[in-house]
Tab-separated table of C-alpha atoms and ligand atoms in Angstrom:
chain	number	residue	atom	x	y	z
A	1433	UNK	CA	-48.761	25.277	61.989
A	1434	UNK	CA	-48.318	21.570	62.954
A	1435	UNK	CA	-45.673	19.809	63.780
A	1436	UNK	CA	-46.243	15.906	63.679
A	1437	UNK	CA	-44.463	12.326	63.153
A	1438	UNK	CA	-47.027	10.765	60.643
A	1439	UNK	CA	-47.240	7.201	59.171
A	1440	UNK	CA	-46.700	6.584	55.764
A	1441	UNK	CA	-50.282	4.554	54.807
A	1442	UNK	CA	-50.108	3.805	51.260
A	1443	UNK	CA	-47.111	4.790	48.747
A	1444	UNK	CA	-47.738	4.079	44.811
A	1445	UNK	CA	-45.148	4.081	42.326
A	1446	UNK	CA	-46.681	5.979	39.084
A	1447	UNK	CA	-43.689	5.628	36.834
A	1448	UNK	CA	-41.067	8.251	35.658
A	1449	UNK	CA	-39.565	8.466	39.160
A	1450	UNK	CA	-42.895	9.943	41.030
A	1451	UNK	CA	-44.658	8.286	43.589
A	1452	UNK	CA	-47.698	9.141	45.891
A	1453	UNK	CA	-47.521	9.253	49.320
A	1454	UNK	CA	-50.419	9.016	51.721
A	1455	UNK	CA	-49.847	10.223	55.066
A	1456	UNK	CA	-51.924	10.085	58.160
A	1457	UNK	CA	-52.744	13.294	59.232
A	1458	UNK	CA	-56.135	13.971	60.202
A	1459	UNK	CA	-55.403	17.874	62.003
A	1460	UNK	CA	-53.237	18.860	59.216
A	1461	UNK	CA	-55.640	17.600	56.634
A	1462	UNK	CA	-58.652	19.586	58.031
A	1463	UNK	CA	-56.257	22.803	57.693
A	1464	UNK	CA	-54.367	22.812	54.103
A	1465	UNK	CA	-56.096	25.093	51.681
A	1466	UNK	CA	-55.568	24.726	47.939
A	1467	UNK	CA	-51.929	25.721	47.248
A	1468	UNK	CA	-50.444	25.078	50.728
A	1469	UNK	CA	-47.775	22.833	51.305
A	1470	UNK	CA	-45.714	20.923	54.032
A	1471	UNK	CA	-42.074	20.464	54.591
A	1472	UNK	CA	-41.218	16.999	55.420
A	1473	UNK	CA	-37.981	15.332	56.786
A	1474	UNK	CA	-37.353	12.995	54.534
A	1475	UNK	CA	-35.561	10.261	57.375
A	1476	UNK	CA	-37.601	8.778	60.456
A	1477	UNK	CA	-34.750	9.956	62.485
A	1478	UNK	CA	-34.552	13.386	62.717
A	1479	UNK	CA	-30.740	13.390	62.970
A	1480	UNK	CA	-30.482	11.163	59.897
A	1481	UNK	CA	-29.461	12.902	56.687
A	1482	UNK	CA	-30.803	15.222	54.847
A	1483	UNK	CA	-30.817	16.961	58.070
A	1484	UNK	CA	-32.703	19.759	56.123
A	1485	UNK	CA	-36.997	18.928	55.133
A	1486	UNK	CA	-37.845	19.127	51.573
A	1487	UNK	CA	-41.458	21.026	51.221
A	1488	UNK	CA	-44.064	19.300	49.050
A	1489	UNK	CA	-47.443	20.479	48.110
A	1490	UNK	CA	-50.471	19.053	49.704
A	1491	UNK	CA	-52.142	16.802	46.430
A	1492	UNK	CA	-55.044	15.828	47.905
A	1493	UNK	CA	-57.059	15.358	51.498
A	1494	UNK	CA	-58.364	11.765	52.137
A	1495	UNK	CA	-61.444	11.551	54.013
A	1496	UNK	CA	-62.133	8.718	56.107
A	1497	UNK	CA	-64.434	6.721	53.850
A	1498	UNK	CA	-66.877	6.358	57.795
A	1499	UNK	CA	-66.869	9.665	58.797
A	1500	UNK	CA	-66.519	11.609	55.665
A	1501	UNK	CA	-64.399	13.773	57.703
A	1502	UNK	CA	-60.544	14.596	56.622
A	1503	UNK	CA	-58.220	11.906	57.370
A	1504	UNK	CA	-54.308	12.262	55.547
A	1505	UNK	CA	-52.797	14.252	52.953
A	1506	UNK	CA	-51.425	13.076	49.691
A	1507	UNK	CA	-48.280	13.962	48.384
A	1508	UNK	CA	-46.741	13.786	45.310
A	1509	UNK	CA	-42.847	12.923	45.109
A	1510	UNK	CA	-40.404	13.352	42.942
A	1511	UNK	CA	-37.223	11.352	42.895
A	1512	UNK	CA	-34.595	13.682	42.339
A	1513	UNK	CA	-32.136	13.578	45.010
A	1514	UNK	CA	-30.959	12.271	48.808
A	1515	UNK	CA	-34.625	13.317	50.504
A	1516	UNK	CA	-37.029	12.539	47.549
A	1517	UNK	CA	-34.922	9.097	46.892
A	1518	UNK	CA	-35.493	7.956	50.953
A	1519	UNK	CA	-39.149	9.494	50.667
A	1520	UNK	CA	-39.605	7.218	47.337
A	1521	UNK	CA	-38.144	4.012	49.527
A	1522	UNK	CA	-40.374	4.961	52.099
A	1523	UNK	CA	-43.006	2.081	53.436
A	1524	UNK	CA	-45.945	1.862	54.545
A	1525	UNK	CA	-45.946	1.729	58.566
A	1526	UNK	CA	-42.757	3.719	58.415
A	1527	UNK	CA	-42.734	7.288	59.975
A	1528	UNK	CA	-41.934	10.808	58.518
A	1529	UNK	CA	-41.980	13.954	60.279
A	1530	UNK	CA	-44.346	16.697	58.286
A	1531	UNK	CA	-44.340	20.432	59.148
A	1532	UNK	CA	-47.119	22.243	57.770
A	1533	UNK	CA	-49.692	22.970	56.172
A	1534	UNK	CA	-48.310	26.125	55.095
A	1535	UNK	CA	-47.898	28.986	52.696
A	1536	UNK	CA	-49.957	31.559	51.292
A	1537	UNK	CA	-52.576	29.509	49.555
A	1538	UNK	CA	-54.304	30.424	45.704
A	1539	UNK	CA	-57.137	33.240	46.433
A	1540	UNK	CA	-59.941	32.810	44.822
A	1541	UNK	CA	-61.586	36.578	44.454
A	1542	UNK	CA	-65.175	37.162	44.610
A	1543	UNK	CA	-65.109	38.641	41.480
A	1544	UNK	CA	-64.572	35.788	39.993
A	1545	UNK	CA	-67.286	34.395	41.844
A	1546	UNK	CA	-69.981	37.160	40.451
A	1547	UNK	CA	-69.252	36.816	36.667
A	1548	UNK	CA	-68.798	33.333	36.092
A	1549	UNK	CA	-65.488	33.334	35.539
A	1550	UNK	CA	-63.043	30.961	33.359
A	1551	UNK	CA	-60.101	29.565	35.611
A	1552	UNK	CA	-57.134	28.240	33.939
A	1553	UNK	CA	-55.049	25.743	35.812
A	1554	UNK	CA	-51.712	25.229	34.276
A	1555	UNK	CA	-49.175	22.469	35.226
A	1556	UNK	CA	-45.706	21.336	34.412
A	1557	UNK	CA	-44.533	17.885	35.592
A	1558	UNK	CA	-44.785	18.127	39.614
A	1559	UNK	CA	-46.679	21.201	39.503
A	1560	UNK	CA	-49.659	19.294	39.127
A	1561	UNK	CA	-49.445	18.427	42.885
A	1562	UNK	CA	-50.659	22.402	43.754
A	1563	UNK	CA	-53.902	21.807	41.878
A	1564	UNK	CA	-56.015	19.657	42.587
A	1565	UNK	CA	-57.562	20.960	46.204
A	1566	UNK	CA	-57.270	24.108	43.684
A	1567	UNK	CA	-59.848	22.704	41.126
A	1568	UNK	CA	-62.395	21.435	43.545
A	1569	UNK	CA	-62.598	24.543	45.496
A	1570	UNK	CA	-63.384	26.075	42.144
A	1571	UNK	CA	-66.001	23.704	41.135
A	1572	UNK	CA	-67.498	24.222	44.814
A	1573	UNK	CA	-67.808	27.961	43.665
A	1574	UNK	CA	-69.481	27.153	40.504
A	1575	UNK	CA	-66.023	28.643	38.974
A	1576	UNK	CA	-65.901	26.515	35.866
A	1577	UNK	CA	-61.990	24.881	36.153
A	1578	UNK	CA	-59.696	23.963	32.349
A	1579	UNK	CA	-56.657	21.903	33.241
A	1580	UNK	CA	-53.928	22.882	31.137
A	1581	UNK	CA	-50.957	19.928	31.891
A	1582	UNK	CA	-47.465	19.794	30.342
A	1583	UNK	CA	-44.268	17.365	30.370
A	1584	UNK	CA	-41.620	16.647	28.124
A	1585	UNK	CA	-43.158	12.232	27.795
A	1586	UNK	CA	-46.669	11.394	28.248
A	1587	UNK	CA	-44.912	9.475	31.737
A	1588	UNK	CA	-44.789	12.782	32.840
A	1589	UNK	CA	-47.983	13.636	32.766
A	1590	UNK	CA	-48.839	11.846	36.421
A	1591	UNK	CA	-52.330	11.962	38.392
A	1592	UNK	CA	-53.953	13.542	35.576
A	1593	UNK	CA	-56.796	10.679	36.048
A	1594	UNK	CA	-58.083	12.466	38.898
A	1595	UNK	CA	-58.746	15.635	37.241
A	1596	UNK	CA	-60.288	13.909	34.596
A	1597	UNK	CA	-62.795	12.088	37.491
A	1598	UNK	CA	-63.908	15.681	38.481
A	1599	UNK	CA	-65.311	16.396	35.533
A	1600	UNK	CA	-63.199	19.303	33.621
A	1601	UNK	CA	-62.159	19.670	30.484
A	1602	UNK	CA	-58.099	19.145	29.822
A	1603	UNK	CA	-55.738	20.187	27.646
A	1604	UNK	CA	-52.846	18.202	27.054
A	1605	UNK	CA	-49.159	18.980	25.821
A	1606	UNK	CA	-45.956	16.943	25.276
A	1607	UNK	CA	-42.327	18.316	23.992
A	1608	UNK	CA	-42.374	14.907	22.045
A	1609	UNK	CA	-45.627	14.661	20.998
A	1610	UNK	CA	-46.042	11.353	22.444
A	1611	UNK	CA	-49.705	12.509	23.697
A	1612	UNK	CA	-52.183	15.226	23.583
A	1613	UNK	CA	-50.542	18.523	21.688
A	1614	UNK	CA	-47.156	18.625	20.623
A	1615	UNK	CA	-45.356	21.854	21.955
A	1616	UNK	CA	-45.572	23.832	25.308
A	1617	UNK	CA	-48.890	24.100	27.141
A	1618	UNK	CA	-48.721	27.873	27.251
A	1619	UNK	CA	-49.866	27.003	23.474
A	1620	UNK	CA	-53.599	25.636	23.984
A	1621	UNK	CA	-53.723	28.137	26.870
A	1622	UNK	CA	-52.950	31.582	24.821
A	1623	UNK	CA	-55.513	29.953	22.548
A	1624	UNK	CA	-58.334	29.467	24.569
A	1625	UNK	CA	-58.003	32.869	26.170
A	1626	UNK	CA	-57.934	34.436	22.661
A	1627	UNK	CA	-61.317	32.678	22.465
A	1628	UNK	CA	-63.122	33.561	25.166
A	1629	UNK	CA	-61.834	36.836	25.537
A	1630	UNK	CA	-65.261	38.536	26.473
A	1631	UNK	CA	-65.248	36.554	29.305
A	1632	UNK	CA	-63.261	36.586	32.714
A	1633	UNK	CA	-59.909	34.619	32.802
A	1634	UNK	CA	-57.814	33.749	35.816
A	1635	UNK	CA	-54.594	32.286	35.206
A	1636	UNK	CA	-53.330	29.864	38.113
A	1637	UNK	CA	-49.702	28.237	37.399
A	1638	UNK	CA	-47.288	26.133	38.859
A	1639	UNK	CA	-44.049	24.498	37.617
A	1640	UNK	CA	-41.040	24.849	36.047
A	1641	UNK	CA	-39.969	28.753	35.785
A	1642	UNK	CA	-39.808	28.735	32.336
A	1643	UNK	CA	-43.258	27.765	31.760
A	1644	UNK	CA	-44.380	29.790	34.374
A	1645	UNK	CA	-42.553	33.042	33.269
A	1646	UNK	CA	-44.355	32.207	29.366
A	1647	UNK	CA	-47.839	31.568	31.819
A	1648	UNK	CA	-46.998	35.771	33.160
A	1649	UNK	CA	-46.112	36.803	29.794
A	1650	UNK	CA	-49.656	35.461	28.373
A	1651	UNK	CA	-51.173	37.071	31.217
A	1652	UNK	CA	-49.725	40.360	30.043
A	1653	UNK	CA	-50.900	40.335	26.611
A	1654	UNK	CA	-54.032	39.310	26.912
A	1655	UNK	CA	-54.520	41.417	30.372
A	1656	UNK	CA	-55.554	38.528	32.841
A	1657	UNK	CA	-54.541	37.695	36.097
A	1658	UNK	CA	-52.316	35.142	36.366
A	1659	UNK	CA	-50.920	33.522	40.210
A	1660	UNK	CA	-48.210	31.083	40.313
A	1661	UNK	CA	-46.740	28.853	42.471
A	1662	UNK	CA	-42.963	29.310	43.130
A	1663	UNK	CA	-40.323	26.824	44.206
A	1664	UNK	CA	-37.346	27.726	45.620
A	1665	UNK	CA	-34.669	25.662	48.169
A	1666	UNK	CA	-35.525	26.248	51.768
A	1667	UNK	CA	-33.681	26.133	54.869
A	1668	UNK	CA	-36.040	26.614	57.696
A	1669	UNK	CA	-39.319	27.110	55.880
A	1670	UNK	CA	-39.963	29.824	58.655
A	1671	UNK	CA	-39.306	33.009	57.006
A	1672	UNK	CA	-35.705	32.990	59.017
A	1673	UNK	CA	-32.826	31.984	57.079
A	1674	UNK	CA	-33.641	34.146	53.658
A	1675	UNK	CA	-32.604	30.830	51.600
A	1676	UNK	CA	-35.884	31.208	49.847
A	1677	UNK	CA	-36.403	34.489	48.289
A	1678	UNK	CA	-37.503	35.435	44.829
A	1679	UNK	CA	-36.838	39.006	44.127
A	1680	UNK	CA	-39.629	41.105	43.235
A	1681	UNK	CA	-41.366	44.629	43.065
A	1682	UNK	CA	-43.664	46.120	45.603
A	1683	UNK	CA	-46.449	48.462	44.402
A	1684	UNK	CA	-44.286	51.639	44.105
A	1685	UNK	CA	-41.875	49.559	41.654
A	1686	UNK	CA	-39.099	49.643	44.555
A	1687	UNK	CA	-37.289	46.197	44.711
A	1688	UNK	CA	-38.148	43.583	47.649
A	1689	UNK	CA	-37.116	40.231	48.179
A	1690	UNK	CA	-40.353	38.146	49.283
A	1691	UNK	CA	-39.961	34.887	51.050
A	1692	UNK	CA	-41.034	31.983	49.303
A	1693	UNK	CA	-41.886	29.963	52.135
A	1694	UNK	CA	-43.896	32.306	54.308
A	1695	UNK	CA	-45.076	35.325	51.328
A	1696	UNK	CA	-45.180	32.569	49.301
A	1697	UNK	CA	-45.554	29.988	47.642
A	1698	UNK	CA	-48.292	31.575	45.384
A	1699	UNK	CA	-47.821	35.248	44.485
A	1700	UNK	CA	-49.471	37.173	41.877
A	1701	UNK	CA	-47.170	36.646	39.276
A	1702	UNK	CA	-46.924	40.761	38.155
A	1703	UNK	CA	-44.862	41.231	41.007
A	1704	UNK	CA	-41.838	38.328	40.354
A	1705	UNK	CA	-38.956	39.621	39.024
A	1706	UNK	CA	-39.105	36.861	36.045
A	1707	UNK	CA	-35.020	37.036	34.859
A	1708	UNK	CA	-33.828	36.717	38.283
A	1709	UNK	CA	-35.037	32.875	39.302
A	1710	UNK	CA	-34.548	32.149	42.698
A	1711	UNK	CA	-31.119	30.236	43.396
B	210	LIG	C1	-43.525	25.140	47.703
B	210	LIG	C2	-42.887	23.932	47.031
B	210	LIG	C3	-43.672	22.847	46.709
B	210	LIG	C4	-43.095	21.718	46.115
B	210	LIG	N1	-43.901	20.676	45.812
B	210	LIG	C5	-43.369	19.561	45.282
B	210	LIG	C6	-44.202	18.440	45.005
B	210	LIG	O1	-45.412	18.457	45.235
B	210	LIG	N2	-43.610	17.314	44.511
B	210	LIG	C7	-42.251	17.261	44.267
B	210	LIG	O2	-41.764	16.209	43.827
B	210	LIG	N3	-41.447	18.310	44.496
B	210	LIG	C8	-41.972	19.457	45.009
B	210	LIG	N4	-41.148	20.519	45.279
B	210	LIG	C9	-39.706	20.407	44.975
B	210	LIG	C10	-39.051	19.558	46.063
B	210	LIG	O3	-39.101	20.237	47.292
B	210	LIG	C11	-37.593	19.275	45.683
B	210	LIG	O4	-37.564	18.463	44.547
B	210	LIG	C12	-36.893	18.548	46.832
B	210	LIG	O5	-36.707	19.459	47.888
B	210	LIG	C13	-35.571	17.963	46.379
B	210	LIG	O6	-34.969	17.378	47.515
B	210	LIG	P1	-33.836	16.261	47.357
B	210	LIG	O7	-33.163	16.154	48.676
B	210	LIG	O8	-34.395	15.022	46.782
B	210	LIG	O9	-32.920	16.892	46.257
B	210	LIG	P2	-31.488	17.570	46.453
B	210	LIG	O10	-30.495	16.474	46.582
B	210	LIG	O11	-31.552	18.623	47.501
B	210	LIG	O12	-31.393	18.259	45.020
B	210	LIG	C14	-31.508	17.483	43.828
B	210	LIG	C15	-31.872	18.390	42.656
B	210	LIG	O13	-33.154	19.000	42.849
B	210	LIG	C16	-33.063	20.426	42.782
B	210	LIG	N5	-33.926	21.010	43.829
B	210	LIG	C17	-33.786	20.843	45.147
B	210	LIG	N6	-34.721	21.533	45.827
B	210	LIG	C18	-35.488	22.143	44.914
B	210	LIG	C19	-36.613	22.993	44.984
B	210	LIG	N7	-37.150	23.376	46.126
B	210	LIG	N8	-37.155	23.411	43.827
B	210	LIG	C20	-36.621	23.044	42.653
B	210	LIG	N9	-35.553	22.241	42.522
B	210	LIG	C21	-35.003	21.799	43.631
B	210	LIG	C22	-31.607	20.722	43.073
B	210	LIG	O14	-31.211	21.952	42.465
B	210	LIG	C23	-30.910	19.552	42.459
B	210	LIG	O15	-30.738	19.722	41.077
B	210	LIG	C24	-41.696	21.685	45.842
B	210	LIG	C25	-40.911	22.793	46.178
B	210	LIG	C26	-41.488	23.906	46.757
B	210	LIG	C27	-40.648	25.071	47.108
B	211	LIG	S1	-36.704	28.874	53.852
B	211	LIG	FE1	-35.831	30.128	55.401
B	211	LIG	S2	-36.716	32.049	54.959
B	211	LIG	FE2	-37.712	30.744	53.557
């Protein structure tokens, strides 16, 4: 894991409070796997307040348009308190200090691999940000990627252009109806997996708990595997403080409390205790 005082290249503003931050990075670029994240301190100073990083997932890995070779890491922010609001003020040339990458990133089983297999990417709001890498490591594979994206306004529905750019075929929902489906995005999801249930179906998911908890449930009924991507508050982001966990069940059924930041973020979600959300 890297340690490293990056410069903020390029920050765009894409409504609803979210902005994208690219970040010069090139080591910590060439290292994040789909599903990994950083923590960053959201201050130049590292005494400034918050004293504590925030952790963000990796969006996307820029290559240097020369070399082809990975140069910086976007991230996607969300203004929604003291760090994210100094991240969003952020400019370019100033300097943020970014642990990472880390986490355990999304597997991808060979299985999946051998019998052309369906995977179903499903996002609420910032969750988006875990997905991307995600999706082109599937298409890499020849694993056929659905994007299944949800918000409450069609402002929520951020960066959804570049999954549209790869190719895949998306499924839109919005609590007001103000674009694609009206209704919760587990809905177009149960739907298509009641459609093609002959053939494989992996379930990857990451946002709110609610729709994540709905994302296991599906998963259940229909018996398909289904990882998600948990949030939680960290302290140290270095499996020390315990501010993190999620508790859980280990394969005996006995309780366990799993770290969110180091046997985390992405879990497979038959093990998550899904009444007991993490504080
Ligand atoms: C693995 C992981 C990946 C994440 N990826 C992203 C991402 O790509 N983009 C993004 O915008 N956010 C992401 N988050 C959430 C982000 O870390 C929090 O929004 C951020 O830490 C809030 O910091 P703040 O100082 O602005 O807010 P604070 O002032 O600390 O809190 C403001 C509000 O946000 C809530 N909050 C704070 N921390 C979290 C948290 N970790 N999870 C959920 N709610 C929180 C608080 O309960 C409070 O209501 C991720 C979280 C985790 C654990
Ligand atoms: S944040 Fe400290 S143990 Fe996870």
């Amino acid at each position: 894991m890297l340690d490293k005082k990056l410069k903020v290249k390029e920050i765009r503003d894409l409504g609803a409070r979210n902005y994208l931050l690219t970040l010069i990075s090139p080591e910590q670029a060439r290292l994040t796997r789909p599903g990994q994240f950083v923590m960053v301190k959201c201050s130049g100073d590292v005494q400034d307040l918050p004293l504590l990083r925030r952790p963000f997932s990796v969006f996307d890995i820029r290559n240097n348009p020369r070399t082809g070779k990975p140069a910086g890491l976007d991230i996607l922010v969300k203004n929604v308190g003291a760090g994210t609001r100094r991240l969003a003020e952020a400019r370019p040339g100033d300097e943020v200090h970014v642990l990472g990458p880390q986490g355990v990133p999304f597997r991808i089983p060979g299985s999946m691999q051998d019998r052309k297999h369906t995977a179903c990417l499903v996002a609420g709001g910032v969750g988006i940000a875990a997905l991307l890498l995600l999706a082109r490591e599937l298409i890499s594979l020849q694993i056929t990627p659905l994007l299944f994206y949800g918000g409450r306004h069609l402002a929520d529905l951020v960066l959804r252009e570049h999954f549209e750019q790869l190719g895949i075929e998306t499924f839109y929902t919005t609590e007001d109806g103000s674009y694609g489906e009206r209704g919760l995005v587990t809905l177009p999801l149960e739907r298509l997996i009641k459609a093609r249930s002959r053939v494989g179906v992996h379930i990857y998911a990451c946002g709110p708990w609610s729709m994540m908890k709905a994302c296991h449930e599906v998963s259940v009924r229909h018996g398909v595997p289904c990882e998600v991507s948990l949030e939680a508050r960290m302290g140290c982001s270095l499996g020390a403080c315990m501010g993190c966990v999620v508790h859980a069940w280990d394969q005996r059924g006995e309780d366990q409390y799993l770290r969110v930041c180091l046997e985390g973020p992405v879990m497979p979600s038959g093990i998550v205790d899904w009444n007991t959300p993490p504080l």
